[in-house]
Each structure stands twice: as structure tokens, then as C-alpha cells.
XYZ file of N, CA and C in Angstrom:
441
model
N 0.814 -1.539 -0.195
C 0.076 0.262 -0.190
C 0.748 1.137 0.119
N 0.802 2.132 -0.841
C 1.343 3.307 -1.119
C 1.313 4.225 -0.230
N 1.810 5.541 0.497
C 1.969 6.198 1.285
C 0.634 7.053 1.296
N 0.442 7.453 0.086
C -0.365 8.330 -0.125
C -2.453 7.379 0.086
N -2.089 6.255 0.148
C -3.442 5.122 0.484
C -3.640 5.134 1.914
N -2.504 5.122 2.321
C -2.465 5.178 3.939
C -2.722 6.442 4.772
N -2.083 7.428 3.897
C -2.875 8.526 4.477
C -4.359 9.062 4.247
N -4.731 8.534 3.136
C -6.307 8.729 3.093
C -6.816 7.930 4.308
N -6.387 6.788 4.361
C -7.328 5.977 5.357
C -7.140 6.481 6.726
N -5.940 6.962 7.199
C -5.575 7.782 8.131
C -6.552 8.912 8.538
N -6.564 9.535 6.965
C -7.200 10.852 7.351
C -8.886 10.670 7.276
N -9.134 9.407 6.875
C -10.752 9.259 7.071
C -10.837 8.958 8.765
N -10.076 7.983 9.345
C -10.181 8.174 10.927
C -9.923 9.138 11.777
N -9.359 10.088 11.224
C -8.798 11.274 11.917
C -10.323 12.373 11.904
N -11.042 11.819 10.940
C -12.570 12.853 10.468
C -13.342 12.382 10.924
N -13.174 10.650 11.327
C -14.389 10.186 12.051
C -14.371 10.155 13.560
N -12.760 10.447 13.984
C -13.030 10.553 15.529
C -12.760 11.863 16.300
N -13.086 12.732 14.897
C -12.906 14.497 14.848
C -11.708 14.983 15.561
N -10.255 14.584 15.274
C -9.061 14.839 15.823
C -8.650 15.353 14.448
N -8.827 16.891 15.073
C -8.808 18.093 14.182
C -7.121 18.081 13.903
N -6.305 18.079 14.891
C -5.288 18.371 14.825
C -4.202 17.125 14.219
N -4.762 16.050 14.221
C -4.228 14.799 13.295
C -4.533 15.524 12.029
N -5.718 15.642 11.662
C -6.463 15.810 10.144
C -5.636 16.862 9.506
N -5.175 17.867 10.203
C -4.711 18.918 9.406
C -2.905 18.776 9.558
N -2.328 17.762 10.280
C -1.084 17.791 9.678
C -0.959 16.388 8.426
N -2.257 15.719 8.821
C -2.041 14.321 7.849
C -2.530 14.888 6.064
N -2.992 16.163 6.264
C -3.738 16.731 4.996
C -2.430 17.651 4.607
N -1.581 18.091 5.399
C -0.339 18.864 5.015
C 0.356 17.406 4.035
N 0.672 16.726 4.810
C 1.614 15.821 4.176
C 0.938 15.136 2.835
N -0.255 14.711 2.935
C -0.659 14.396 1.621
C -0.411 15.631 0.741
N -1.089 16.604 0.652
C -0.874 18.189 -0.053
C 0.797 17.999 -0.448
N 1.788 17.724 0.328
C 2.696 17.944 0.008
C 3.175 17.030 -1.228
N 2.570 15.708 -0.897
C 2.895 14.225 -1.876
C 2.285 14.440 -2.879
N 1.056 15.164 -3.104
C 0.362 15.715 -4.053
C 0.914 16.761 -5.541
N 1.522 17.553 -4.612
C 1.733 18.476 -5.339
C 3.118 18.127 -6.037
N 4.008 17.278 -5.397
C 5.200 16.755 -5.679
C 5.001 16.056 -7.068
N 4.153 15.121 -7.191
C 3.422 14.394 -8.255
C 3.082 15.248 -9.580
N 2.195 16.188 -9.192
C 2.010 16.912 -9.785
C 3.146 17.747 -10.821
N 4.066 18.255 -9.913
C 5.174 18.564 -11.060
C 6.328 18.113 -11.310
N 6.085 16.720 -10.734
C 6.783 15.472 -11.420
C 6.040 15.252 -12.747
N 5.070 14.906 -12.735
C 4.230 14.255 -13.570
C 3.756 13.001 -13.546
N 4.205 12.302 -12.375
C 4.259 10.982 -12.305
C 4.051 10.509 -10.788
N 3.813 9.260 -10.735
C 3.931 8.905 -9.108
C 5.032 9.060 -8.651
N 5.137 9.402 -7.522
C 6.581 9.062 -6.736
C 6.750 7.725 -5.854
N 8.161 7.687 -6.168
C 8.787 6.312 -5.539
C 8.794 6.224 -3.938
N 8.635 5.459 -3.105
C 8.655 4.885 -1.979
C 9.747 5.898 -1.187
N 10.860 6.353 -2.334
C 11.909 6.786 -1.539
C 11.622 8.496 -1.595
N 10.974 8.691 -2.710
C 10.628 10.193 -2.825
C 9.620 10.354 -1.768
N 8.636 9.598 -1.544
C 7.459 9.905 -0.470
C 8.231 9.987 0.707
N 9.338 9.555 1.044
C 9.678 9.657 2.203
C 11.032 10.866 2.523
N 11.320 10.965 1.473
C 11.902 12.417 1.608
C 10.903 13.232 1.476
N 9.697 13.578 1.564
C 8.560 14.484 1.427
C 8.569 13.987 2.976
N 8.112 13.184 3.540
C 7.990 12.964 5.219
C 8.995 13.821 5.860
N 10.137 13.466 5.426
C 11.353 13.819 6.117
C 11.559 15.295 6.296
N 11.001 15.917 5.025
C 10.916 17.176 5.206
C 10.116 17.830 6.041
N 9.063 17.007 6.134
C 7.882 17.534 6.922
C 8.475 17.662 8.495
N 9.179 16.359 8.722
C 9.065 16.538 10.270
C 10.321 17.227 10.574
N 11.714 17.684 9.666
C 12.731 18.569 9.716
C 12.016 19.878 10.111
N 11.028 20.482 9.536
C 10.594 21.854 9.430
C 9.644 21.788 10.582
N 9.260 20.544 11.031
C 8.664 20.670 12.672
C 9.546 20.518 13.783
N 10.733 20.385 13.731
C 11.771 20.004 14.563
C 12.433 21.717 15.042
N 12.628 21.627 13.293
C 13.273 23.787 13.342
C 11.907 24.347 13.958
N 10.673 24.300 13.569
C 9.699 24.985 14.279
C 10.127 24.744 16.116
N 9.820 23.481 16.674
C 10.185 23.326 17.924
C 11.090 24.313 18.604
N 12.341 24.110 17.858
C 13.198 24.801 18.415
C 12.793 26.463 18.844
N 12.723 26.588 17.435
C 12.247 28.381 17.647
C 11.182 28.690 18.643
N 9.939 27.531 18.702
C 9.012 28.139 19.756
C 9.751 28.320 21.321
N 10.782 26.899 21.399
C 11.372 26.661 22.846
C 12.385 28.094 23.203
N 12.688 28.583 21.878
C 13.981 29.951 22.118
C 12.701 31.028 22.763
N 11.587 31.207 22.070
C 10.659 32.223 22.144
C 9.608 31.737 23.620
N 9.914 30.975 24.158
C 9.598 31.191 25.391
C 7.677 30.749 25.202
N 7.581 30.088 23.862
C 6.149 29.725 23.598
C 5.525 28.052 23.916
N 5.215 28.420 25.113
C 5.262 26.597 26.001
C 3.714 25.967 24.977
N 2.878 27.206 24.483
C 1.285 26.356 23.914
C 1.946 26.219 22.606
N 2.906 26.732 21.886
C 3.224 26.253 20.332
C 4.292 24.792 20.217
N 5.046 24.915 21.692
C 6.168 23.863 21.554
C 5.176 22.477 21.653
N 4.039 22.612 22.593
C 3.496 21.211 22.747
C 2.678 21.219 21.143
N 2.190 21.929 21.014
C 1.713 21.831 19.074
C 2.731 21.215 18.517
N 3.614 21.630 18.640
C 4.861 21.181 17.504
C 5.240 19.856 18.288
N 5.186 19.845 19.071
C 5.616 18.050 19.833
C 4.938 17.084 19.239
N 3.379 17.461 19.308
C 2.116 16.460 19.046
C 2.688 16.597 17.226
N 2.796 17.439 16.769
C 3.054 17.439 14.869
C 3.848 16.439 14.982
N 5.012 16.440 15.306
C 6.186 15.521 15.349
C 5.996 13.847 15.586
N 5.303 13.825 16.756
C 4.789 12.391 16.859
C 3.734 11.819 15.748
N 2.956 12.993 15.350
C 1.802 12.474 14.507
C 3.003 11.929 12.758
N 3.877 12.751 12.290
C 4.573 12.282 11.307
C 5.595 11.680 11.459
N 5.851 11.270 12.676
C 7.202 10.108 13.006
C 6.323 8.989 12.757
N 5.043 8.766 12.374
C 4.468 7.295 12.305
C 4.720 6.784 10.882
N 4.900 7.849 10.085
C 5.140 7.871 8.422
C 6.363 7.496 8.324
N 7.486 7.562 9.194
C 8.858 7.247 8.943
C 9.262 5.986 9.490
N 10.506 5.339 8.840
C 11.104 4.261 9.386
C 11.527 4.441 10.584
N 11.484 3.407 11.323
C 12.281 3.499 12.531
C 13.630 4.017 12.510
N 13.836 5.053 13.583
C 15.004 5.772 13.616
C 16.334 4.741 14.028
N 17.624 5.119 13.562
C 18.685 4.316 13.883
C 19.210 4.932 15.202
N 19.696 4.170 16.164
C 20.299 4.237 17.122
C 21.794 4.951 17.022
N 22.202 5.677 18.084
C 23.257 6.192 17.588
C 24.399 5.282 17.542
N 24.485 3.972 18.041
C 25.806 2.812 18.227
C 25.227 2.342 16.434
N 24.210 2.018 15.994
C 23.716 1.895 14.429
C 24.321 3.064 13.671
N 24.059 4.037 14.008
C 25.015 5.126 13.012
C 26.452 5.197 13.330
N 27.215 4.793 14.189
C 28.417 5.153 14.158
C 28.835 4.027 13.470
N 28.170 2.940 13.572
C 28.550 1.497 12.605
C 28.755 1.916 11.240
N 27.778 2.668 10.577
C 27.762 3.299 9.283
C 28.494 3.907 8.688
N 28.852 4.896 9.674
C 29.835 5.845 9.701
C 31.098 5.580 9.531
N 31.638 4.803 10.268
C 33.049 4.015 10.616
C 33.070 3.244 9.098
N 32.256 2.365 8.890
C 32.508 1.845 7.159
C 32.551 2.579 6.423
N 31.915 4.027 6.478
C 31.745 4.727 5.282
C 33.471 5.777 4.970
N 33.670 5.979 6.563
C 35.190 6.531 6.970
C 36.469 5.408 6.087
N 36.286 4.118 6.565
C 36.990 3.165 5.910
C 36.777 2.950 4.583
N 35.839 3.272 3.556
C 35.211 2.929 2.698
C 36.046 4.080 1.666
N 36.323 5.389 2.030
C 36.610 6.446 1.178
C 37.921 6.801 1.664
N 38.476 6.138 3.005
C 39.908 6.417 3.061
C 40.043 7.525 4.094
N 38.955 8.125 4.741
C 38.888 9.447 5.230
C 39.996 9.583 6.498
N 40.591 10.167 6.177
C 42.124 10.486 7.148
C 41.740 12.181 8.000
N 41.272 12.826 7.788
C 41.168 14.097 8.034
C 39.445 15.055 7.791
N 39.410 16.495 8.397
C 38.063 16.729 7.891
C 38.228 17.230 6.216
N 39.182 16.909 5.930
C 39.093 17.192 4.423
C 38.279 16.353 3.658
N 37.983 15.319 4.086
C 37.192 14.311 3.667
C 35.746 13.908 4.273
N 35.438 14.995 4.793
C 34.451 15.044 5.130
C 33.054 14.908 4.457
N 33.141 15.833 3.282
C 31.905 15.571 2.135
C 31.735 14.266 1.388
N 33.002 13.731 1.411
C 33.263 12.127 0.731
C 32.538 11.197 1.750
N 32.816 11.390 3.331
C 32.300 10.423 4.021
C 30.336 10.646 3.980
N 30.049 12.072 4.261
C 28.730 12.481 4.287
C 28.127 11.787 2.977
N 28.521 11.788 1.979
C 27.871 11.148 0.483
C 27.621 9.815 0.888
N 28.995 9.333 1.386
C 28.709 7.423 1.467
C 27.242 7.236 2.573
N 27.360 8.609 3.890
C 26.618 7.946 4.758
C 25.066 7.778 4.077
N 24.424 9.040 3.958
C 23.527 9.754 3.920
C 22.347 8.649 2.922
N 23.193 8.395 1.619
C 21.947 7.138 1.203
C 21.601 6.122 2.016
N 22.230 5.900 2.801
C 22.074 4.611 3.716
C 21.191 4.821 4.714
N 21.276 5.860 5.207
C 20.470 6.520 6.523
C 19.371 7.294 6.038
N 18.886 7.470 4.693
C 17.897 8.183 4.428
C 16.504 8.382 5.051
N 16.296 8.637 5.815
C 14.857 8.592 6.192
C 14.707 7.931 8.125
N 16.251 7.638 8.016
C 16.298 6.930 9.230
C 17.362 7.567 10.329
N 17.824 8.681 9.968
C 18.152 9.713 11.212
C 18.335 11.156 10.314
N 18.472 11.545 11.628
C 18.513 13.025 11.338
C 19.841 13.743 11.192
N 19.680 14.245 9.781
C 20.904 14.706 9.109
C 21.943 15.940 10.154
N 21.499 16.536 11.403
C 22.429 17.138 12.157
C 23.314 16.290 13.120
N 22.252 15.153 13.758
C 23.284 14.069 14.194
C 24.085 13.429 13.612
N 23.734 12.993 12.130
C 25.272 12.243 11.320
C 26.222 13.297 11.004
N 25.819 14.560 11.102
C 27.214 15.410 10.446
C 27.680 15.919 11.835
N 27.221 15.951 13.406
C 27.838 15.365 14.290
C 28.564 14.509 14.719
N 28.192 13.141 14.202
C 28.884 11.801 14.624
C 30.072 11.850 13.445
N 29.584 12.229 12.057
C 30.983 12.183 11.243
C 31.948 13.013 11.647
N 31.778 14.258 12.221
C 32.784 15.071 12.789
C 33.377 14.604 13.763
N 32.597 13.695 14.533
C 33.521 13.208 15.959
C 34.504 11.996 15.393
N 34.211 11.249 14.420
C 35.016 10.109 14.334
C 35.830 10.281 13.502
N 35.807 11.358 12.567
C 36.673 11.439 11.296
C 38.252 12.162 12.377
N 37.519 12.927 13.271
C 39.230 13.754 14.195
C 39.514 13.207 15.203
């Protein structure tokens, strides 16, 4: 079942249960997917759908940080709720230990010896972790393990 079908089913459930918050977020995700399909002119692959959902998650996490800085607890709670809803459509996130294994393998495969090789290591790691880990977390671990 495609992500779009799953979203449609979940939207129906949210409508029946009168869960306005979930409904709004699910509609945003569905709209993003449909807009991308229109611009592409074809159905999206699962990887492309995952990229869109990851983008939605990233936007919500960035908003959460800004709300926390501004001291807006009401919006912090709303953003946290949105993050938990979007997280349902992402694969299980990798642990730090799992990420370190992937990064160490990438460092060995590109023969990285210094921070000059940072881009090559990130280029090798990102396709393996797409949607399964936060890019900022990967970035920090790569910097830690290279130096």
C-alpha cells in the first residue's frame, strides 16, 4: 500500500474521531505529496515519499526549536504533537550505535583521514540513512569520528 493510500485511510479515521490536529497534519503531508506528483508528472517512488515526509519532520523540529527559544509553551506542545504524528510515517530511527557503525564503514570505504574528507564521508553515509536518522545528528557524529 502506498503512503498516499495510508494517508487517505488515516485522514478518514481522523475525521471520524474528530481529531482536528491529526487531520490538519495528515492533510499537509498528503498535499505535499500530491503537489510533488503534479510537478513531477508521475507517481512518486517510496524513496521520494520518504524524502517528503522527512522534510515535513525537519520543518516541525526546526519550528519546535524556535518556539522553545521564544518561550511559547503552547506552540511547543503543538509542535511536539505534530512531530509524533509525522513520525508514524517514517521508518524506525537508527540508534547512535547503529549510526556509528555505518559512519565507520563509510570512513573506511573512502579512506578518510581528516576533515578534508568530510564531504565524501557524508556522501557515502546519507543514502544509507535516508529517513532513518536526522542529518544534524549524522553530521555531528561524522565530525566526531573523523577527528
